[in-house]
mmCIF file with all atom_site columns, C-alpha atoms in Angstrom:
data_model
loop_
_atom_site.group_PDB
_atom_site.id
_atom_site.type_symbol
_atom_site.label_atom_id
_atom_site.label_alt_id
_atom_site.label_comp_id
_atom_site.label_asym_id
_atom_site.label_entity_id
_atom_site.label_seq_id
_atom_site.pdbx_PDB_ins_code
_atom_site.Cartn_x
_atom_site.Cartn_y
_atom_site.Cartn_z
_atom_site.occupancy
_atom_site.B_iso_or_equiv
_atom_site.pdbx_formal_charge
_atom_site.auth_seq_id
_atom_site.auth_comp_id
_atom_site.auth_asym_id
_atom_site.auth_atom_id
_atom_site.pdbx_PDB_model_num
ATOM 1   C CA . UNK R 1 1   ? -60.054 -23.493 -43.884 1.00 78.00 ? 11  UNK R CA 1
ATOM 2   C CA . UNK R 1 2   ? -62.658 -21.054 -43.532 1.00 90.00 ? 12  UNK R CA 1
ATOM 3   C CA . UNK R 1 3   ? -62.371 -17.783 -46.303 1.00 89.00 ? 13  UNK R CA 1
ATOM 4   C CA . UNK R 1 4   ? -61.761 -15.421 -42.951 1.00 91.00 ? 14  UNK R CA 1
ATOM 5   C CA . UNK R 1 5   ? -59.090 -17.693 -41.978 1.00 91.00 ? 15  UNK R CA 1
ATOM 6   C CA . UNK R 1 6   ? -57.530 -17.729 -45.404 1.00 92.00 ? 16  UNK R CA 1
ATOM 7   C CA . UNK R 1 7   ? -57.698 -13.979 -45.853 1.00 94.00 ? 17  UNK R CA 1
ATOM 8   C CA . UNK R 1 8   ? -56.100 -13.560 -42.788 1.00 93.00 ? 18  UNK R CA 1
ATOM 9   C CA . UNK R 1 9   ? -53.050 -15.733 -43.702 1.00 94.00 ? 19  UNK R CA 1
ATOM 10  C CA . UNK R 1 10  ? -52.913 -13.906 -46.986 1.00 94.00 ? 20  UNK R CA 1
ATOM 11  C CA . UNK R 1 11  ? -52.995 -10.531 -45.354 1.00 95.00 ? 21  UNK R CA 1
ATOM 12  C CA . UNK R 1 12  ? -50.386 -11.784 -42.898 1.00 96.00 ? 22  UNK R CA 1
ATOM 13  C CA . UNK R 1 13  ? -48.031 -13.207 -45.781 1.00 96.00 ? 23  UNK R CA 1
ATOM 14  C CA . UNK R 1 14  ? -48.463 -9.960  -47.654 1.00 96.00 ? 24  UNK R CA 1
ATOM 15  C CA . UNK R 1 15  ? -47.363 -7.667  -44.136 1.00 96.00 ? 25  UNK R CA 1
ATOM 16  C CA . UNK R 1 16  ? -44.062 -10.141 -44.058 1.00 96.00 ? 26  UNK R CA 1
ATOM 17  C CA . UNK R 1 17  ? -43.407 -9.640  -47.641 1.00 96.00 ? 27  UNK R CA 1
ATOM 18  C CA . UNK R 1 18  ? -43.688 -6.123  -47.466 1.00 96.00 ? 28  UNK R CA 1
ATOM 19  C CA . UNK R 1 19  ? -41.624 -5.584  -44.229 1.00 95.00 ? 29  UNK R CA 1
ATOM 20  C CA . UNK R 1 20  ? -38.928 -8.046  -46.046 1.00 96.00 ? 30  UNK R CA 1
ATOM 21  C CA . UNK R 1 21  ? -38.585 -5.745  -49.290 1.00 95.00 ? 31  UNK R CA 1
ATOM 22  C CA . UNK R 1 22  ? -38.632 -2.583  -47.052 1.00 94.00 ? 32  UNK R CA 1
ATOM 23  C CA . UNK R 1 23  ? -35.715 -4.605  -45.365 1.00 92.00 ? 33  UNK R CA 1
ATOM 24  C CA . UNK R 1 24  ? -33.937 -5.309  -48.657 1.00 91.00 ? 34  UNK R CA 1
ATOM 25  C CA . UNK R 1 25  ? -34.764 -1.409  -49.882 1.00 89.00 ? 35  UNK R CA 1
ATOM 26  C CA . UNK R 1 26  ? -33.172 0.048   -46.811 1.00 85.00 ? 36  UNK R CA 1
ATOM 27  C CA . UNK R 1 27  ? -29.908 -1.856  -46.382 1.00 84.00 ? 37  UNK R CA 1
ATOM 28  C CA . UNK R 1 28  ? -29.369 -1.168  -50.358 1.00 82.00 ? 38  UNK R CA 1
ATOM 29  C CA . UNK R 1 29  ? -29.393 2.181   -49.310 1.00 78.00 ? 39  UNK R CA 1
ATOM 30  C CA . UNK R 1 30  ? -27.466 2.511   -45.938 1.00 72.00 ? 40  UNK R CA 1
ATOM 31  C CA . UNK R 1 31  ? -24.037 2.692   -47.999 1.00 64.00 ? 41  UNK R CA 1
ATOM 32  C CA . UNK R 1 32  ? -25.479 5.276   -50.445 1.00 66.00 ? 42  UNK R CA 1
ATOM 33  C CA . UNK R 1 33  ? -26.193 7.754   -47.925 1.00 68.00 ? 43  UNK R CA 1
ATOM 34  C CA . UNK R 1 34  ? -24.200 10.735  -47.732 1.00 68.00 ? 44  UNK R CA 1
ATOM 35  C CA . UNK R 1 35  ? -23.835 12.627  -44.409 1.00 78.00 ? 45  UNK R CA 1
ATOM 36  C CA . UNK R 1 36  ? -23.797 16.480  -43.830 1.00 82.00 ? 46  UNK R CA 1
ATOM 37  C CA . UNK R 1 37  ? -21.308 18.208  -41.329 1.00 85.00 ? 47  UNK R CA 1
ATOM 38  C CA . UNK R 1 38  ? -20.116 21.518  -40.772 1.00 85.00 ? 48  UNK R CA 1
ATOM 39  C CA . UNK R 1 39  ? -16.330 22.968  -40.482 1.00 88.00 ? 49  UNK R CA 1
ATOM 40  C CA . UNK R 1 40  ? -16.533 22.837  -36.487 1.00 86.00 ? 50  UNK R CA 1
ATOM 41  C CA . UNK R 1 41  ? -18.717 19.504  -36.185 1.00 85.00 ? 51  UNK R CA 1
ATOM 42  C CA . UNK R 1 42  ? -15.653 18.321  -38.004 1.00 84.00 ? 52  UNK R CA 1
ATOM 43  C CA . UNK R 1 43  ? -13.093 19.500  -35.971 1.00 83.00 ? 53  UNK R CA 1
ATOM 44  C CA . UNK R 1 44  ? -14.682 18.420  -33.349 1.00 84.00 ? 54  UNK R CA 1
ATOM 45  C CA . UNK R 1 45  ? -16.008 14.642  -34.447 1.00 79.00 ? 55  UNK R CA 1
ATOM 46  C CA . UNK R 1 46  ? -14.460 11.686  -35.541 1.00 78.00 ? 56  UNK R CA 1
ATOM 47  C CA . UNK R 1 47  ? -15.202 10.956  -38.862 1.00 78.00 ? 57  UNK R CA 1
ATOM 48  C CA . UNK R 1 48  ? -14.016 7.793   -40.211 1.00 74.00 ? 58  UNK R CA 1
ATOM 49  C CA . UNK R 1 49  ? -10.937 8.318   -42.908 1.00 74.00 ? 59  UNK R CA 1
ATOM 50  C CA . UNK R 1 50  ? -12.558 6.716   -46.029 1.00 76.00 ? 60  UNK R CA 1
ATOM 51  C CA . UNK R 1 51  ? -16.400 8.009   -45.354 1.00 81.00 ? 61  UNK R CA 1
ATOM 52  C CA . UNK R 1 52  ? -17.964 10.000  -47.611 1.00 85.00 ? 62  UNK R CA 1
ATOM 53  C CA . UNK R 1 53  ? -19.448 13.346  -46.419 1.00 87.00 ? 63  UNK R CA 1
ATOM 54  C CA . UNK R 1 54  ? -20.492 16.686  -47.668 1.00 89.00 ? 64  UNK R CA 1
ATOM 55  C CA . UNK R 1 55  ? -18.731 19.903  -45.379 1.00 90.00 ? 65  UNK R CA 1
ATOM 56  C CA . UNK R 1 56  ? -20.688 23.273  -46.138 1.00 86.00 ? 66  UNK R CA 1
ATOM 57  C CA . UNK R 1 57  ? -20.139 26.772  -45.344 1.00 86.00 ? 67  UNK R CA 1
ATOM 58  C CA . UNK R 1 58  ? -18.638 29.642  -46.573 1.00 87.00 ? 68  UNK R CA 1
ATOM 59  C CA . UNK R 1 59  ? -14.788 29.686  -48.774 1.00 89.00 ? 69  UNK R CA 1
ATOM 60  C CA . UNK R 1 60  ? -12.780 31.818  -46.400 1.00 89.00 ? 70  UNK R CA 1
ATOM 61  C CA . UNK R 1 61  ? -11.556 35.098  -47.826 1.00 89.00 ? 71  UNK R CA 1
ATOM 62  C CA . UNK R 1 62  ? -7.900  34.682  -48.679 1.00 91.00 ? 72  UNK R CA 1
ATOM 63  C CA . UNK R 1 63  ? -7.676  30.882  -48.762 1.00 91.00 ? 73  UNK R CA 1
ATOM 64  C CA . UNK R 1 64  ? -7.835  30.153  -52.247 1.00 92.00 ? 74  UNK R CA 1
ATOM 65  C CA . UNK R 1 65  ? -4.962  28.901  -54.208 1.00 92.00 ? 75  UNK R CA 1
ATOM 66  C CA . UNK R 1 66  ? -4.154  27.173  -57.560 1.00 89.00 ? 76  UNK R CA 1
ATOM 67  C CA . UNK R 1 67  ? -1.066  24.850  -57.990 1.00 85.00 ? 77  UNK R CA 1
ATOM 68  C CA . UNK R 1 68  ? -0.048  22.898  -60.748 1.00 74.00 ? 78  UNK R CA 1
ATOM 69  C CA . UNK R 1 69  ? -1.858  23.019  -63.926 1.00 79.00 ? 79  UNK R CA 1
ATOM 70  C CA . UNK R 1 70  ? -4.348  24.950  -62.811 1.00 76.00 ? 80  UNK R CA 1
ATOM 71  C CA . UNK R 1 71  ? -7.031  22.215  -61.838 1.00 84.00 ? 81  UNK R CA 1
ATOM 72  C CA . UNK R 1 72  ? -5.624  21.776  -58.063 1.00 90.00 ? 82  UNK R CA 1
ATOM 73  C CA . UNK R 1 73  ? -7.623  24.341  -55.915 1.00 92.00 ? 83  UNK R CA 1
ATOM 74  C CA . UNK R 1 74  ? -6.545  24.698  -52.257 1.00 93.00 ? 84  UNK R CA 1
ATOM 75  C CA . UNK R 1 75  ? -9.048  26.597  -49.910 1.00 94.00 ? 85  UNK R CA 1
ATOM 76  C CA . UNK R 1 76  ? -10.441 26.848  -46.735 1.00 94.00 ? 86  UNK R CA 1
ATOM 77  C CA . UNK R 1 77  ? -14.465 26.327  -45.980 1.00 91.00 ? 87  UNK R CA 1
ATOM 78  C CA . UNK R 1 78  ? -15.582 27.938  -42.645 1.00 89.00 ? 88  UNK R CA 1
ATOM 79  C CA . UNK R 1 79  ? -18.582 28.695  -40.760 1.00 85.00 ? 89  UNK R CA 1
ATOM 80  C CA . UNK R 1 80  ? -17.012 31.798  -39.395 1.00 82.00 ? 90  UNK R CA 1
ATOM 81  C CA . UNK R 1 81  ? -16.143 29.328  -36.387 1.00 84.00 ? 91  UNK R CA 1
ATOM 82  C CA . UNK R 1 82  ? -14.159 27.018  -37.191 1.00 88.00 ? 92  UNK R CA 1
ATOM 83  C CA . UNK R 1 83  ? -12.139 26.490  -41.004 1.00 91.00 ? 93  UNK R CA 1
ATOM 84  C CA . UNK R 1 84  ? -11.391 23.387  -42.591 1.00 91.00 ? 94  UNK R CA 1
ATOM 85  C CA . UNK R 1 85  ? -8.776  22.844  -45.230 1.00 94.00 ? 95  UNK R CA 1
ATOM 86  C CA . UNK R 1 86  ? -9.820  21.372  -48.372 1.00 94.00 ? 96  UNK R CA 1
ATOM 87  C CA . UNK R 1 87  ? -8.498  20.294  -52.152 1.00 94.00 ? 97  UNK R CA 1
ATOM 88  C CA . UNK R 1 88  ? -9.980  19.976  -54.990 1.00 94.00 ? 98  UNK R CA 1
ATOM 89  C CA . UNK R 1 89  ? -8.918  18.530  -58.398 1.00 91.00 ? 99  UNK R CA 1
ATOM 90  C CA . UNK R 1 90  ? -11.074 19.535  -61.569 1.00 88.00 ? 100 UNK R CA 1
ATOM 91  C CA . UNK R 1 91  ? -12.885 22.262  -62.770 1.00 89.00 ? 101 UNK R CA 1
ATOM 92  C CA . UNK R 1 92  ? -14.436 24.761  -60.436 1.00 89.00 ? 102 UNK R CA 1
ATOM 93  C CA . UNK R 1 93  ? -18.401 26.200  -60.735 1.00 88.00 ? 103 UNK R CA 1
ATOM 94  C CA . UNK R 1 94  ? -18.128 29.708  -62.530 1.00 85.00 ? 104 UNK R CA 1
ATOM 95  C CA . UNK R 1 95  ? -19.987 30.771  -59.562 1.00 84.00 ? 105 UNK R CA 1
ATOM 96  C CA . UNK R 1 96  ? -17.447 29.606  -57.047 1.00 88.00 ? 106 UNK R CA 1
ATOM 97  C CA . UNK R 1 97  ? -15.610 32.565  -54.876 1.00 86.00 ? 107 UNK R CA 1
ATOM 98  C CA . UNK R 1 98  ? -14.125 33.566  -52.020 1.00 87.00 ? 108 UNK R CA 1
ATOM 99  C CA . UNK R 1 99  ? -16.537 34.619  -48.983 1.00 83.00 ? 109 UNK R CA 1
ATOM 100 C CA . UNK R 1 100 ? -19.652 32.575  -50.528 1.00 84.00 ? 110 UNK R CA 1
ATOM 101 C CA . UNK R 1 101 ? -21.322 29.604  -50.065 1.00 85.00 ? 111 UNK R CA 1
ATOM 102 C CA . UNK R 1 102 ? -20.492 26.472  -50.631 1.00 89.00 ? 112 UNK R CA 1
ATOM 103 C CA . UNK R 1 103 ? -21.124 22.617  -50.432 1.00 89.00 ? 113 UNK R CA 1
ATOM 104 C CA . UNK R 1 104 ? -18.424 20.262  -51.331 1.00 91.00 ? 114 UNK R CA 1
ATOM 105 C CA . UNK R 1 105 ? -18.854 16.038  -51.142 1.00 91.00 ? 115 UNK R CA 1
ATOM 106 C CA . UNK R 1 106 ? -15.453 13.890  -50.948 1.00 92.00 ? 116 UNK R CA 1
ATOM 107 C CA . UNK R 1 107 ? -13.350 12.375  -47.500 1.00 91.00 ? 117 UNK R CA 1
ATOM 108 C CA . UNK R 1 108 ? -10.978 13.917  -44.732 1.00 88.00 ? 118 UNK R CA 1
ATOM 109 C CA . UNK R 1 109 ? -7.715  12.658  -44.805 1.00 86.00 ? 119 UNK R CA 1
ATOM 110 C CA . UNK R 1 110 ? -5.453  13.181  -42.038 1.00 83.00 ? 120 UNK R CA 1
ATOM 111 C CA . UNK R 1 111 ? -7.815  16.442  -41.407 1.00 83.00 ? 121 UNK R CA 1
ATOM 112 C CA . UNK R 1 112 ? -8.168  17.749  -44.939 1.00 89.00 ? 122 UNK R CA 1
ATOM 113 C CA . UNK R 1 113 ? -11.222 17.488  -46.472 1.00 91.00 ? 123 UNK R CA 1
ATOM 114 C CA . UNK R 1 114 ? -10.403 16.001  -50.574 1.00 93.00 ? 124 UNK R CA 1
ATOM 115 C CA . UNK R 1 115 ? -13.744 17.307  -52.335 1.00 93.00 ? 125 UNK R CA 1
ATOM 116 C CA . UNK R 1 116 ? -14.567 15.179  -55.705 1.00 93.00 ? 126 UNK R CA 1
ATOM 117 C CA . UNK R 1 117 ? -17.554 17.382  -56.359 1.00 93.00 ? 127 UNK R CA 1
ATOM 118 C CA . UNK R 1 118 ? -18.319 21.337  -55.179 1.00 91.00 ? 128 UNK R CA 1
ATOM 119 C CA . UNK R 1 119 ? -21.385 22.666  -55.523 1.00 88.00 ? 129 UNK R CA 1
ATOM 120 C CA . UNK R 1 120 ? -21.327 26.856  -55.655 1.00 82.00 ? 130 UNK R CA 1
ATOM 121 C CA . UNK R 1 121 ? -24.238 28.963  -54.771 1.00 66.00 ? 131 UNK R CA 1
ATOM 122 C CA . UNK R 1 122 ? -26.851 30.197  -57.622 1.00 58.00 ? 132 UNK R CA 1
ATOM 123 C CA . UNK R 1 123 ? -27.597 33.611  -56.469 1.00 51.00 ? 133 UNK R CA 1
ATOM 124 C CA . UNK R 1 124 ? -26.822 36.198  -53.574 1.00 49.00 ? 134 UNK R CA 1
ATOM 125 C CA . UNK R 1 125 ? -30.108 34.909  -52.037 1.00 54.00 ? 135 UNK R CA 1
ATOM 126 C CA . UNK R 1 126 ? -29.756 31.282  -52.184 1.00 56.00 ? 136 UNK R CA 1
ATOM 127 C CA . UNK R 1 127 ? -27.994 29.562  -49.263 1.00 61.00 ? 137 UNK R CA 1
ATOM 128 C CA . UNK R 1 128 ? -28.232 25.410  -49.456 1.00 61.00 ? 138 UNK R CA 1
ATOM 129 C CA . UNK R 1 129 ? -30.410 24.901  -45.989 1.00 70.00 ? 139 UNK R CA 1
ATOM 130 C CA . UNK R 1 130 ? -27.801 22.777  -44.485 1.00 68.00 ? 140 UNK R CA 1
ATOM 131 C CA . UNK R 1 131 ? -25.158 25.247  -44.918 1.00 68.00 ? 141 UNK R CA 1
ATOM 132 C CA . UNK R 1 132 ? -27.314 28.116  -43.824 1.00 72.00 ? 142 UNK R CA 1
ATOM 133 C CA . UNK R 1 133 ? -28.360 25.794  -40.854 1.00 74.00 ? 143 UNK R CA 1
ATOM 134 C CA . UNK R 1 134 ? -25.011 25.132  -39.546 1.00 71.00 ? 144 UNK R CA 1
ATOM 135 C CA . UNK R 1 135 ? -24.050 28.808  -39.675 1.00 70.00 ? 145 UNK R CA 1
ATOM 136 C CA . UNK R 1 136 ? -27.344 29.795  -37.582 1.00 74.00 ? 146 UNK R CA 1
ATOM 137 C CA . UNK R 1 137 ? -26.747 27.303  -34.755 1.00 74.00 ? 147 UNK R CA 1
ATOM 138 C CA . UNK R 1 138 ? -23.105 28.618  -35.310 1.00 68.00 ? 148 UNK R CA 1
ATOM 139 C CA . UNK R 1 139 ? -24.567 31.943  -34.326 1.00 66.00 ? 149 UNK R CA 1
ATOM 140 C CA . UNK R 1 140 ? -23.169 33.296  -37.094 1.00 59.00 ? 150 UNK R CA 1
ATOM 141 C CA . UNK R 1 141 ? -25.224 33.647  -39.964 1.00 60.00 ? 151 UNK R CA 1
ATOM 142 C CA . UNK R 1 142 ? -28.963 35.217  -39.680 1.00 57.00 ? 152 UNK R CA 1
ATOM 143 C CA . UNK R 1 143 ? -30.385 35.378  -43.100 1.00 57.00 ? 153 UNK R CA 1
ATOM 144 C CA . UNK R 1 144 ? -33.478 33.448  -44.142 1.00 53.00 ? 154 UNK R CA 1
ATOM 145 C CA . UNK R 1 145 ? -33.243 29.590  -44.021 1.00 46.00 ? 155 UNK R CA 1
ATOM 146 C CA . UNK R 1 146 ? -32.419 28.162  -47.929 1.00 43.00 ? 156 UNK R CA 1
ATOM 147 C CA . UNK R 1 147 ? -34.846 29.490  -50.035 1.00 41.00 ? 157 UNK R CA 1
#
């Protein structure tokens, strides 16, 4: 075998062992990935009971309620389109209100949206660009895109 030949076949073995780890690295990953939607792509979609998603928009004004020992929160996220019920069990951000932004990761069951983590807003400039992005093509938000 001629050293052209051989470095050929060595480049070739090296493309297939590449390709199969990028493979391996991306089907790892497929179950880890965690999908964005907004209150009316919701309403609107079928999302499988059981996936995990993250809804964003803005907690309704008026929607928020405790119950129990204080750690259930009941509330509404919207995009000023379209609301979504959701519950929450644990402690709130100290940032977390009525009428700002939010982004909150769990399921929908039966069309309630469970959140096991919220995420509140850091400012009254900040809007998380997926949030802000859904309210734009909602038509209903027109501040600057997520600093």
């Amino acid at each position: 075998m001629t050293p052209k030949r051989r470095r050929l076949w060595f480049i070739i073995a090296g493309l297939i062992l590449l390709g199969t780890a990028a493979a391996l690295v991306l089907t790892a990953l497929r179950d880890n990935v965690v999908f964005f939607f907004s209150p009316t792509e919701i309403a609107t979609e079928t999302i499988p009971s059981g996936r995990q998603i993250r809804i964003g928009g803005l907690v309704e004004t008026g929607s928020f309620e405790r119950s129990g020992n204080g750690l259930r929160a009941r509330f509404r996220v919207t995009d000023l389109k379209t609301a979504v019920p959701v519950t929450y069990d644990g402690i709130l951000p100290d940032l977390f209100r009525e009428g700002q932004g939010v982004v909150a990761a769990g399921t929908v069951v039966n069309g309630v949206f469970r959140a096991t983590e919220i995420l509140a807003k850091h400012d009254e400039n900040y809007m998380p660009k997926d949030v802000a992005d859904a309210l734009m093509k909602a038509g209903q938000w027109k501040g600057d895109r997520g600093q």
